[in-house]
Coordinates of C-alpha atoms in Angstrom, one line a residue:
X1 CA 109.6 -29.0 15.0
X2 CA 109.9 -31.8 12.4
X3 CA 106.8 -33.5 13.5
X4 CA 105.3 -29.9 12.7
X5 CA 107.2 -29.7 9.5
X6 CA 106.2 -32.9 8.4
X7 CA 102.5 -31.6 8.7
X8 CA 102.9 -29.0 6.8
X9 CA 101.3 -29.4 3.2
X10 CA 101.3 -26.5 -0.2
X11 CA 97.5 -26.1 0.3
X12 CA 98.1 -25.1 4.0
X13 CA 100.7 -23.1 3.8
X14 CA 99.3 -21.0 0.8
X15 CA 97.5 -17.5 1.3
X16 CA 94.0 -18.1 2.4
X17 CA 91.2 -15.7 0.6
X18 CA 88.5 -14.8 2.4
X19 CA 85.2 -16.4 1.9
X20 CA 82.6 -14.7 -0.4
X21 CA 79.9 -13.1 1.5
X22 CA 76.4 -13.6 0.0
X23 CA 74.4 -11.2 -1.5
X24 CA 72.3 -9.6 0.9
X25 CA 69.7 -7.0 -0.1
X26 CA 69.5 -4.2 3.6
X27 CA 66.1 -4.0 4.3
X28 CA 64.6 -0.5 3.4
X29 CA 66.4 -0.4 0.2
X30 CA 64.8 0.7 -3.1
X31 CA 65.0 -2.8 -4.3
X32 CA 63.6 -4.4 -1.1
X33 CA 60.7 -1.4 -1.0
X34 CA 59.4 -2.6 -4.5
X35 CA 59.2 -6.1 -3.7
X36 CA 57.2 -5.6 -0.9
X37 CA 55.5 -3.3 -2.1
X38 CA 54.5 -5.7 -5.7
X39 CA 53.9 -8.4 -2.9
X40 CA 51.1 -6.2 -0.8
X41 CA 49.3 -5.0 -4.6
X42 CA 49.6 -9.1 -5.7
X43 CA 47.9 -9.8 -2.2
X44 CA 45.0 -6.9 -2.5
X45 CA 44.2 -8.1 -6.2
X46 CA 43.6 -11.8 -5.0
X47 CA 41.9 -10.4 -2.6
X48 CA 40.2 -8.5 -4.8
X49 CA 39.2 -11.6 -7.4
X50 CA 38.3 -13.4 -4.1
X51 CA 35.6 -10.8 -2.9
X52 CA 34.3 -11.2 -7.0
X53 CA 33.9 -14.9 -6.4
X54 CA 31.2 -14.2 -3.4
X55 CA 27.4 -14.6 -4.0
X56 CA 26.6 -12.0 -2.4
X57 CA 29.0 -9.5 -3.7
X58 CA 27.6 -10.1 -7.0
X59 CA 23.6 -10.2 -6.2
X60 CA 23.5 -6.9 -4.5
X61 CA 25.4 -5.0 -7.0
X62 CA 23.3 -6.7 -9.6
X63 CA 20.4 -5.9 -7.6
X64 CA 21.7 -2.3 -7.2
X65 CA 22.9 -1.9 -11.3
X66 CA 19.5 -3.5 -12.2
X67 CA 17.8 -0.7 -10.6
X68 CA 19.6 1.9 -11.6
X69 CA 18.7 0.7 -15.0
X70 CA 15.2 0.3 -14.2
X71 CA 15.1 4.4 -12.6
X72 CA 16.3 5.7 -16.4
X73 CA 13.8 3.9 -18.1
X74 CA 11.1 3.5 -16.2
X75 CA 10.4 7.4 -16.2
X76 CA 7.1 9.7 -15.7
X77 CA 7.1 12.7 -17.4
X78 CA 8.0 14.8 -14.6
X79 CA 11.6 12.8 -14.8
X80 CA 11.9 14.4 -17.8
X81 CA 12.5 18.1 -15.6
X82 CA 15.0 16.5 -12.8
X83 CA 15.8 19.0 -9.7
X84 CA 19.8 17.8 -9.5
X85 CA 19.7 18.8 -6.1
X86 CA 17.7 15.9 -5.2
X87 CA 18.9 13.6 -8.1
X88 CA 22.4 13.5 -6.3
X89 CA 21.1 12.5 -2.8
X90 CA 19.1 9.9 -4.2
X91 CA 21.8 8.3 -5.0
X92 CA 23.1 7.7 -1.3
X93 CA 20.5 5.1 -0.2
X94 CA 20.3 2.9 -3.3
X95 CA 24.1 1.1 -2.7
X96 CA 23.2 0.4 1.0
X97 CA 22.4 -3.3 0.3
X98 CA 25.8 -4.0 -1.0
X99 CA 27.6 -2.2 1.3
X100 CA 26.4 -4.8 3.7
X101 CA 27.8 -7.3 1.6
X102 CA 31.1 -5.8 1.3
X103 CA 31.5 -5.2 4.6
X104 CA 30.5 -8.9 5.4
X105 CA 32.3 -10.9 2.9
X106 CA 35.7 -8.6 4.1
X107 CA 34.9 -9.2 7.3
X108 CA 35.3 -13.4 6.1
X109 CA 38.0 -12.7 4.1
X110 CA 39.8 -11.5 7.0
X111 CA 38.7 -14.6 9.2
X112 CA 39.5 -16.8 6.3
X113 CA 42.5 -18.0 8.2
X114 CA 41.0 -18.7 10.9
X115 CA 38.9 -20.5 10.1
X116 CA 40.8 -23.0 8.5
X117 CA 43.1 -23.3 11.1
X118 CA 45.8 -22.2 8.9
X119 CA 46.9 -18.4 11.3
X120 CA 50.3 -20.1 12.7
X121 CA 51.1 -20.5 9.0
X122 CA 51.5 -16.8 8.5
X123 CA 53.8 -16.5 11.0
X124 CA 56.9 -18.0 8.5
X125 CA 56.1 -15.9 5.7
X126 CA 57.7 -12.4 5.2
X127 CA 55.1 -10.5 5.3
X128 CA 53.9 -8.5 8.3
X129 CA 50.1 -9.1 9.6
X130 CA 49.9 -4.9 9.3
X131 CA 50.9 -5.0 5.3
X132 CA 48.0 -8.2 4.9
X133 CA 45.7 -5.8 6.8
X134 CA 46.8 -3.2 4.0
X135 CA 45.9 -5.5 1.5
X136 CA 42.6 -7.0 2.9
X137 CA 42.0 -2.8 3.1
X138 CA 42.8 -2.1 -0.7
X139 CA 40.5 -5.1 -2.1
X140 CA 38.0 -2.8 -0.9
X141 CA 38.7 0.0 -3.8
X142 CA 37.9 -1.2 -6.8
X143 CA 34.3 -1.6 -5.9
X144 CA 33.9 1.6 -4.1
X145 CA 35.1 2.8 -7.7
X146 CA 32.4 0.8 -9.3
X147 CA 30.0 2.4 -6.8
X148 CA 31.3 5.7 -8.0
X149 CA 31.1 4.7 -11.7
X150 CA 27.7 3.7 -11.4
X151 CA 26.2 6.9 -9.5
X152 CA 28.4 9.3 -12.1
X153 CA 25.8 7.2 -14.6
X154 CA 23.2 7.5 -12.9
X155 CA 23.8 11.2 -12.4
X156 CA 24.8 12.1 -15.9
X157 CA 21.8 10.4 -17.3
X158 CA 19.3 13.0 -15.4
X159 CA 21.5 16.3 -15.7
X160 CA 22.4 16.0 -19.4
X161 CA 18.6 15.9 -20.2
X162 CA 17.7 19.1 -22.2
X163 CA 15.0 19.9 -18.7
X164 CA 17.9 19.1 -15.9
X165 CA 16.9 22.0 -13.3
X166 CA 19.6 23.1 -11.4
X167 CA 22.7 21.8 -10.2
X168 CA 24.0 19.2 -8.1
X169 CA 26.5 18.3 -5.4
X170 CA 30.1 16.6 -5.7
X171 CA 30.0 16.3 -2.2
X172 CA 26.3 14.4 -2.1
X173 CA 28.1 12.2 -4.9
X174 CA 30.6 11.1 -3.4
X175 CA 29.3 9.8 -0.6
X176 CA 27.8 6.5 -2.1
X177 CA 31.3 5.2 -2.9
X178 CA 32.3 6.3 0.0
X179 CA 30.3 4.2 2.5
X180 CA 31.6 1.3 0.6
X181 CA 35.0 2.3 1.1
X182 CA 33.6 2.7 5.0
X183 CA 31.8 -0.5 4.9
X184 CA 34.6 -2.4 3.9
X185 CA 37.1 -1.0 6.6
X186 CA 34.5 -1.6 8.9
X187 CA 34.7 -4.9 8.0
X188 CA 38.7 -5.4 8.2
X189 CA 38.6 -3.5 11.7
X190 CA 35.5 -6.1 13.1
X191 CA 37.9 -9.0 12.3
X192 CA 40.8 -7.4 14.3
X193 CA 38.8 -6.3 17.0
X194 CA 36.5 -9.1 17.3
X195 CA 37.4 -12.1 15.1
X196 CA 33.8 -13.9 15.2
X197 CA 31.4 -14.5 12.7
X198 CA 28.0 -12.9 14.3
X199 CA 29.9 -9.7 15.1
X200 CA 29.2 -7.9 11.3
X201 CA 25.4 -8.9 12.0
X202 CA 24.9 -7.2 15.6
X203 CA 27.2 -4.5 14.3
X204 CA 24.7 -3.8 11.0
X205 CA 21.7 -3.7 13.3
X206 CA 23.1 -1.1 15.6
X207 CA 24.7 0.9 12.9
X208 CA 21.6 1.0 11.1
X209 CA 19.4 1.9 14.4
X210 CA 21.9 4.5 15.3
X211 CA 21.9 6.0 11.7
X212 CA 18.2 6.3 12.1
X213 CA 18.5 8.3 15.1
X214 CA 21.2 10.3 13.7
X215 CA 19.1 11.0 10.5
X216 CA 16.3 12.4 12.8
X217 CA 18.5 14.2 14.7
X218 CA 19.7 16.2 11.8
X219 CA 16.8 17.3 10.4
X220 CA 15.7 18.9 13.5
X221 CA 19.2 20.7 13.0
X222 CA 21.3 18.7 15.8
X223 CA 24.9 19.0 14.5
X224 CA 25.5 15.7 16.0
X225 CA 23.0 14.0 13.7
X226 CA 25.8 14.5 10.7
X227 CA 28.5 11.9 12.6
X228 CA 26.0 9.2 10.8
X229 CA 28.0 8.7 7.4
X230 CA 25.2 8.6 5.8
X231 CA 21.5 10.8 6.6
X232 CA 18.5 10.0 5.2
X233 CA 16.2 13.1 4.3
X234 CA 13.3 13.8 7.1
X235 CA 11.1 14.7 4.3
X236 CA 12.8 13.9 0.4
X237 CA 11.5 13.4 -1.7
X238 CA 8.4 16.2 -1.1
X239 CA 8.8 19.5 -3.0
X240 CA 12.0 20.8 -4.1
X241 CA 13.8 24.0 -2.8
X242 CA 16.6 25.7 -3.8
X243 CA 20.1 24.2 -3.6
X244 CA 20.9 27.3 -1.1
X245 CA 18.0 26.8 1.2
X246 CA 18.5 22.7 2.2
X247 CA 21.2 24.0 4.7
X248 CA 23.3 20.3 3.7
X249 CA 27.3 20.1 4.8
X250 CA 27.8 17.8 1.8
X251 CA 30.7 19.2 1.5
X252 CA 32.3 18.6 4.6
X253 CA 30.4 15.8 5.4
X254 CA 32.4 13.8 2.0
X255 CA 35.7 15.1 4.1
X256 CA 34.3 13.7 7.3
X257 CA 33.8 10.4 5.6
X258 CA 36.8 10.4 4.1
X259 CA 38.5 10.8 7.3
X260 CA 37.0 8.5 9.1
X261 CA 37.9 6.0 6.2
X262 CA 41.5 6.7 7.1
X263 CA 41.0 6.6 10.6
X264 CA 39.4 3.2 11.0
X265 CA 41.9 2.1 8.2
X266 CA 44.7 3.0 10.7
X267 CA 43.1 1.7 13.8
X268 CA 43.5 -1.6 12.0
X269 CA 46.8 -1.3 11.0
X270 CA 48.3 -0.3 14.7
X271 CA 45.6 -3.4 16.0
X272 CA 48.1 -5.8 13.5
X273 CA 50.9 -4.3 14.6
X274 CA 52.2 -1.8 12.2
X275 CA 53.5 1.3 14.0
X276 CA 56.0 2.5 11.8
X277 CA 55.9 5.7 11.3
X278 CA 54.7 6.2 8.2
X279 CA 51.2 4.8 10.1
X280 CA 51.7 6.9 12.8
X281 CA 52.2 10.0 10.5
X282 CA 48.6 8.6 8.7
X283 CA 46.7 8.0 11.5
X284 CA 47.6 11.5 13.1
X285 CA 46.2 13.3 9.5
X286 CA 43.4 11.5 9.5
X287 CA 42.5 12.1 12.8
X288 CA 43.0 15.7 11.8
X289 CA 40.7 15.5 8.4
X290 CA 38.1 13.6 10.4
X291 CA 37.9 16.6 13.2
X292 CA 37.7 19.5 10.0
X293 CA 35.1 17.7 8.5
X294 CA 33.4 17.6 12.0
X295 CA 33.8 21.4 12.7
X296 CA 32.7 21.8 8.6
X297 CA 29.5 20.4 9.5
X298 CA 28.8 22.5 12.9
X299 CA 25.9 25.3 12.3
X300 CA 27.1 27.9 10.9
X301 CA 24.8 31.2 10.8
X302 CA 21.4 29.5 11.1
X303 CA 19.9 32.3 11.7
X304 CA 20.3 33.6 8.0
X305 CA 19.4 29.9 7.0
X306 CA 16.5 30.7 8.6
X307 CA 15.5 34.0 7.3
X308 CA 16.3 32.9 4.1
X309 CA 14.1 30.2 3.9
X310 CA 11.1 32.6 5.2
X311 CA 11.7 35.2 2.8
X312 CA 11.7 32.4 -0.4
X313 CA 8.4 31.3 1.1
X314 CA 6.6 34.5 2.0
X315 CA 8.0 37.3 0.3
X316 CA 9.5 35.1 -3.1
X317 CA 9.8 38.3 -4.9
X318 CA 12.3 39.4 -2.8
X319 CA 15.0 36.8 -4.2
X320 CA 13.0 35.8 -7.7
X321 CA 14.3 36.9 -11.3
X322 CA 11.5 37.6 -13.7
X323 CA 11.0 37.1 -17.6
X324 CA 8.6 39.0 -19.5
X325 CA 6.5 37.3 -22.8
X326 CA 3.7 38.8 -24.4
X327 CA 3.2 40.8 -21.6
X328 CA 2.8 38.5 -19.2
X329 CA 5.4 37.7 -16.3
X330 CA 7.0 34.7 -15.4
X331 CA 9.3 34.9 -11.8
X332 CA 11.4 32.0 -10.5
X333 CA 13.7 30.7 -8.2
X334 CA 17.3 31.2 -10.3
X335 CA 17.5 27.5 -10.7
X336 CA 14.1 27.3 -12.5
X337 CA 14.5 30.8 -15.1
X338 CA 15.1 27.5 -17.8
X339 CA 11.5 26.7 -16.9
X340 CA 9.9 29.5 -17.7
X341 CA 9.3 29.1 -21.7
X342 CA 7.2 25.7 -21.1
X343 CA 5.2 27.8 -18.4
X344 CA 4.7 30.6 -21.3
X345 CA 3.2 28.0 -23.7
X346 CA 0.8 26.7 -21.4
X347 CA -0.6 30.2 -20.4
X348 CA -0.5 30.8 -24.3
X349 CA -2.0 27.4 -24.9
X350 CA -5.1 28.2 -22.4
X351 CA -5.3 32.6 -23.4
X352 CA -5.5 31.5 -26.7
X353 CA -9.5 30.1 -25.6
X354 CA -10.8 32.8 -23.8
X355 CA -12.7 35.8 -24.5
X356 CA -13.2 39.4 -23.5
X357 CA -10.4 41.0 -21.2
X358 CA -9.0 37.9 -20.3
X359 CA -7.8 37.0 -23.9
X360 CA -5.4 40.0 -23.3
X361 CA -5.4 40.1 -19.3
X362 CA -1.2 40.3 -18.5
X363 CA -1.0 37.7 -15.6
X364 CA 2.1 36.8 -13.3
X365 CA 3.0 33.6 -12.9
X366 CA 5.1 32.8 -9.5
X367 CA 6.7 30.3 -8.5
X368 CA 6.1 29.5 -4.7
X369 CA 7.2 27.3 -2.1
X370 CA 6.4 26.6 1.9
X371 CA 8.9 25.9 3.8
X372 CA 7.0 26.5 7.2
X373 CA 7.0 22.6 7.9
X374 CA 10.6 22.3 7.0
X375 CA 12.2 21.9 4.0
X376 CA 11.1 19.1 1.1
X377 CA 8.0 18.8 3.3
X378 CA 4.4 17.8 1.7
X379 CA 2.6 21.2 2.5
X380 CA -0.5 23.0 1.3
X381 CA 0.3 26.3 -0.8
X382 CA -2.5 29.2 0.2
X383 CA -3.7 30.4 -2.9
X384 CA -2.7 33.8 -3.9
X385 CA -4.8 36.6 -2.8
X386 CA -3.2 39.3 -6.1
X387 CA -5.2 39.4 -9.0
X388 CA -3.7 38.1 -12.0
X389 CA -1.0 36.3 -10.2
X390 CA -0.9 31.9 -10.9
X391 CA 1.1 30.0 -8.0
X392 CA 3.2 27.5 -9.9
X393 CA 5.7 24.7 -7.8
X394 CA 9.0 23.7 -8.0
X395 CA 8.0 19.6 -10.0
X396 CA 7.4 20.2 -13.5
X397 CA 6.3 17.6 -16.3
X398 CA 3.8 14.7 -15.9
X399 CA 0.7 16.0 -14.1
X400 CA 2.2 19.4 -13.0
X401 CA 1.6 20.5 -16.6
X402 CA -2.5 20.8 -16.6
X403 CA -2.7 20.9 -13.0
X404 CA -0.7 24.2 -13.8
X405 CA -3.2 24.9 -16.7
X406 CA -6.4 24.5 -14.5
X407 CA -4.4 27.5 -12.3
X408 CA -4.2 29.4 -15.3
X409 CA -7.6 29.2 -16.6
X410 CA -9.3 29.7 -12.6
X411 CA -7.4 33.0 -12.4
X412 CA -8.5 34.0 -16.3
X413 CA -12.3 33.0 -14.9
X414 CA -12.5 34.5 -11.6
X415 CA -9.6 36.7 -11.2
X416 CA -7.6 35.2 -8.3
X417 CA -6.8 31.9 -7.0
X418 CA -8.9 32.8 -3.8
X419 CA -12.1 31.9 -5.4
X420 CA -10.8 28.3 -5.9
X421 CA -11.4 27.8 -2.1
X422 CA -14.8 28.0 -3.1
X423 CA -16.5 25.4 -5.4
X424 CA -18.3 26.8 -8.5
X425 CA -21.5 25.2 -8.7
X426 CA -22.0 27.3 -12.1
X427 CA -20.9 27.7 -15.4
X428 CA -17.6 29.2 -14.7
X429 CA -16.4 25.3 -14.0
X430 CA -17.1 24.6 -17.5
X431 CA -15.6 27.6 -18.9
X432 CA -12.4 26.6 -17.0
X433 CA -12.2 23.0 -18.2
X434 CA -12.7 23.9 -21.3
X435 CA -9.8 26.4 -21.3
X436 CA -7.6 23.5 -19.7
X437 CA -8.5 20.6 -22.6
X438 CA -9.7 22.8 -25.7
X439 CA -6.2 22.8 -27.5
X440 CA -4.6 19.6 -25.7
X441 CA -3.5 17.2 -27.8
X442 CA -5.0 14.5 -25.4
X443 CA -7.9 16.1 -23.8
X444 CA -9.8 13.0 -23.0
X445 CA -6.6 11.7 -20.9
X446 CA -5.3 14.9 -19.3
X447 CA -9.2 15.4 -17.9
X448 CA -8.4 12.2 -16.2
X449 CA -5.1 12.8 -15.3
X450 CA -6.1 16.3 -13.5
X451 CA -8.7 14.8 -11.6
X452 CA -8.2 13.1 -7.7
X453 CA -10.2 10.1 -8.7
X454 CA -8.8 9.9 -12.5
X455 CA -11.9 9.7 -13.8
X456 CA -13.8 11.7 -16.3
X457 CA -17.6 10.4 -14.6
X458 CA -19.5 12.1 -12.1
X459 CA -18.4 14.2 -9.7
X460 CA -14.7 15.0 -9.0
X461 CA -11.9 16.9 -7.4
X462 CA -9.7 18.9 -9.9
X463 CA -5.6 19.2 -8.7
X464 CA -3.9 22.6 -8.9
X465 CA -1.1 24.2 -7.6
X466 CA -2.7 25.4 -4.6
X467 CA -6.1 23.9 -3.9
X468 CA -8.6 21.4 -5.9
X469 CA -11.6 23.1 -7.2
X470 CA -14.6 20.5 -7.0
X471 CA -16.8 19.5 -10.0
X472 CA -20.0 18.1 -10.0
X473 CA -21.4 15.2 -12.1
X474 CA -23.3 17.5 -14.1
X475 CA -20.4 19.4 -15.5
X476 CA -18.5 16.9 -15.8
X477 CA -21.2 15.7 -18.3
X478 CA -21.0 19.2 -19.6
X479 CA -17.1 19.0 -20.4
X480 CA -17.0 15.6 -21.8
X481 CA -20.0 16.5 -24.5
X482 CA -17.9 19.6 -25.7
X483 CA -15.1 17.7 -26.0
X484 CA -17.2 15.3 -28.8
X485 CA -18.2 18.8 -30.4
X486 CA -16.1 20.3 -33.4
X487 CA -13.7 22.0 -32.1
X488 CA -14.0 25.5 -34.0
X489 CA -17.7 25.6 -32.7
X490 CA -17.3 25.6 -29.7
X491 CA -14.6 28.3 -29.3
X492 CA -16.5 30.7 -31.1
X493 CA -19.2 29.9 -28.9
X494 CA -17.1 30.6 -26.1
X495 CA -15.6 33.6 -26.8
X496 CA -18.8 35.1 -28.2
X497 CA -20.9 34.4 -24.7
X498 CA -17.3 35.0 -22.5
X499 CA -19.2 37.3 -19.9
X500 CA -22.2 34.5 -19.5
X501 CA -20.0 31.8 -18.8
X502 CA -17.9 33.5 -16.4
X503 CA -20.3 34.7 -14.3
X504 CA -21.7 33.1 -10.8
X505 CA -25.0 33.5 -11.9
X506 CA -25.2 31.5 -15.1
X507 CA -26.1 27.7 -14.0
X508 CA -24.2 24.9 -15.4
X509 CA -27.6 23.8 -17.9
X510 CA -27.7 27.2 -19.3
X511 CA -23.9 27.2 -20.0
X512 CA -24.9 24.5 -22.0
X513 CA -27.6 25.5 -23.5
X514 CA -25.3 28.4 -24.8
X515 CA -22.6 26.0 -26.2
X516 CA -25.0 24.3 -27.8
X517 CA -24.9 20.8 -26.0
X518 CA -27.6 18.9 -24.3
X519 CA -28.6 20.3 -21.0
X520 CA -28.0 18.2 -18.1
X521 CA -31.7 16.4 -17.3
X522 CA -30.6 15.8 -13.4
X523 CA -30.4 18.8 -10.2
X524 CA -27.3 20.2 -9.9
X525 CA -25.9 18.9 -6.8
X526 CA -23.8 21.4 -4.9
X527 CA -20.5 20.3 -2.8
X528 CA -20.8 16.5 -4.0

């Protein structure tokens, strides 16, 4: 007991306190789900920056931004009447270039471990391969939103023009960004699945075969065809139609996209590892947005589709609006009723020449569109058998203008389109051209421009909305003389022999020997 005693010392004796425990923050705390969470964001925006750094990242959205640029200035006058409904598919295509790069440079991004030999690394850090994979997927956004920004330009820049026709498609408009957002998870999924460099290359070339296919399947109406995220047009950009006739599930098809965005994001997420829950509870909604947007895009009442198409092609009457001006009427397809006040001055432009009845004749001017061959298709419009009645199509601007004209003045001549099937080797030819240039500002050009052969020699093919009227070298001599003729003289002249010069009888030297030009010296040569 003394030896024990003698051991005994103050300090051990005294009341020992219990050590201090360190801090320690529990995991899934407030504090703890804010680091990580400002960890994963740091991560996606170097990620970001690191995807900026890549050449060709930056050449094929320059590429793509250049010729955006180059569409709005570059213009014809027919831009200057855009159909929206074909403005906002054009769109898809044009990003398709740099899709591929996105989806190749994420793919290396990915791999960029890898290939420096540095993977084992990650396994010391705190952060979770799944919550990289998150990252890798959110460096992906800010350039589908640059994709976005640029078709929203794009857009805004054809439908704010005072001739925009129509309306387009948020749907259709969205899905540009979102096959970079696809591309992009495409390319963070490759590296999980298959971490080699050649797999984005065979996977491009099979995507873009199958996408093909897909696109042909849909325009033969094969739901299946819309699984390809995106589907090229069997037949754009030929004629527009209504918005209601093109039988597109943009709609659905943007919510299809989106879903398989989600889904692929999530297949990558569960391939690294993270099934938690909240990836779980993701992956089972997208897998439900995904099959909506499939079901969306399954026919729905084709039949009607269908009908309704035949009827806007055959009987356009039944489903056109009218407008009435100076007695004349002008019917279109809803989309086009801004339309109709160029189509009046035209028609005003080219009455204002003739003489006799057709000075006052009251004409109907229709807009019409076949559809027989599908829809956007290049097909021939019959001419219209009703007299007074001008076929007019959906394009306006450019060359549609006189080509529209030379309609105009044919059924002020003859009567009906009908008789353009057959070619007027007679005066009634010059009568007609004259109609079309006499109060153009540019007559010498737009007698070039209506022409197949853009010429103003010899003989020639004149464009209309239905068929071409041929011309023979003499009256083209014939029009280009009267044009060098004051103008005042010759539309008395005109006017004053109107039932000579629009008869079948009345050869093409005595029309103008009666407008007071020198007669043709060569035979008039019939169906040059």
């Amino acid at each position: 007991m003394t030896g024990n005693a003698a051991l005994t010392t103050p300090e051990s004796t005294a009341p020992q306190s219990p050590p201090e425990e360190p801090s320690v923050t529990v995991s899934g705390s407030p504090g703890e789900t804010r680091r990580r969470a400002g960890a994963l964001l740091a991560l996606a925006r170097f990620e970001t920056r690191e995807l900026l750094f890549q050449v060709q990242i930056l050449l094929f959205f320059a590429l793509d931004l250049v010729y955006v640029v180059l569409q709005m200035t570059l213009q014809e006058g027919m831009d200057d009447y855009p159909v929206l409904n074909q403005v906002d598919r054009a769109t898809q295509p044009e990003p398709l270039l740099f899709a591929i790069a996105v989806l190749v440079c994420v793919n290396a991004a990915v791999l960029r471990s890898r290939k420096h030999g540095t993977t084992q690394q990650f396994d010391v850090l705190a952060m979770e391969p799944w919550r990289r994979t998150v990252a890798h997927v959110l460096s992906v956004v800010p350039y589908a939103a640059l994709t976005a920004l640029l078709v929203a330009a794009e857009y805004l820049w054809e439908a704010l023009k005072p001739g925009a026709i129509g309306h387009g498609s948020l749907g259709e408009l969205a899905i540009a960004p979102l096959t970079i957002m696809l591309a992009g998870i495409a390319g963070v999924l490759l590296a999980r699945l298959v971490p080699s460099g050649f797999a984005p290359l065979v996977f491009v070339i099979a995507f873009y075969m199958a996408m093909v296919v897909a696109s042909d399947a849909a325009a033969e109406g094969k739901w299946w065809g819309w699984l390809s995220p995106l589907v090229f047009p069997a037949y754009f950009p030929g004629d527009p139609v209504p918005a209601d006739l093109l039988g597109r599930p943009a709609g659905w098809h943007a919510v299809y996209l989106l879903g398989l965005c989600a889904v692929l994001a999530c297949v990558a997420l569960l391939r690294s590892g993270g099934r938690t829950r909240a990836v779980k509870v993701v992956t089972a909604v997208a897998l439900a947005t995904t099959a909506a947007g499939v079901v969306g895009q399954l026919p729905h009442d084709k039949a009607a589709l269908e009908a309704a198409r035949r009827a806007a092609s055959e009987t356009p009457e039944k489903v056109q609006s009218c407008t009435e001006y100076d007695g004349s009427k002008y019917c279109s397809f809803p989309e086009w009723s801004g339309v109709r006040d160029d189509w009046s001055a035209v028609v005003d432009r080219v009455q204002s020449l003739a003489g006799g009845k057709a000075a006052t004749t009251a004409l109907t001017v229709r807009q019409r569109i076949d559809t027989s061959g599908g829809v956007e298709a290049d097909t021939y419009i019959e001419p219209a058998t009703t007299p007074g009645q001008v076929t007019v199509g959906t394009r306006w601007g450019g060359n549609r203008v006189p080509e529209f004209a030379v309609g105009v003045a044919t059924v002020l001549v003859t009567g009906t389109e009908k008789s353009v099937l057959q070619d007027m080797c007679d005066a009634r030819m010059v009568t007609i051209m004259w109609l079309v240039l006499g109060n153009d500002p540019s007559p010498a050009k737009t007698f070039q421009n209506v022409r197949l052969d853009d010429s103003t020699e010899g003989s020639g093919l004149l464009l209309t909305p239905t068929d071409g009227i041929g011309m023979t070298a003499n009256q083209s001599t014939v029009v280009n003389e009267l044009l060098e003729r004051p103008h005042a003289e010759v539309a008395a002249r005109v006017k004053e022999h109107w039932t000579e010069l629009t008869s079948a009888a009345t050869t093409t030297a005595q029309a103008a020997r009666l407008l007071g030009v020198e007669q043709p010296k060569e035979a008039e040569k019939c169906g040059e």
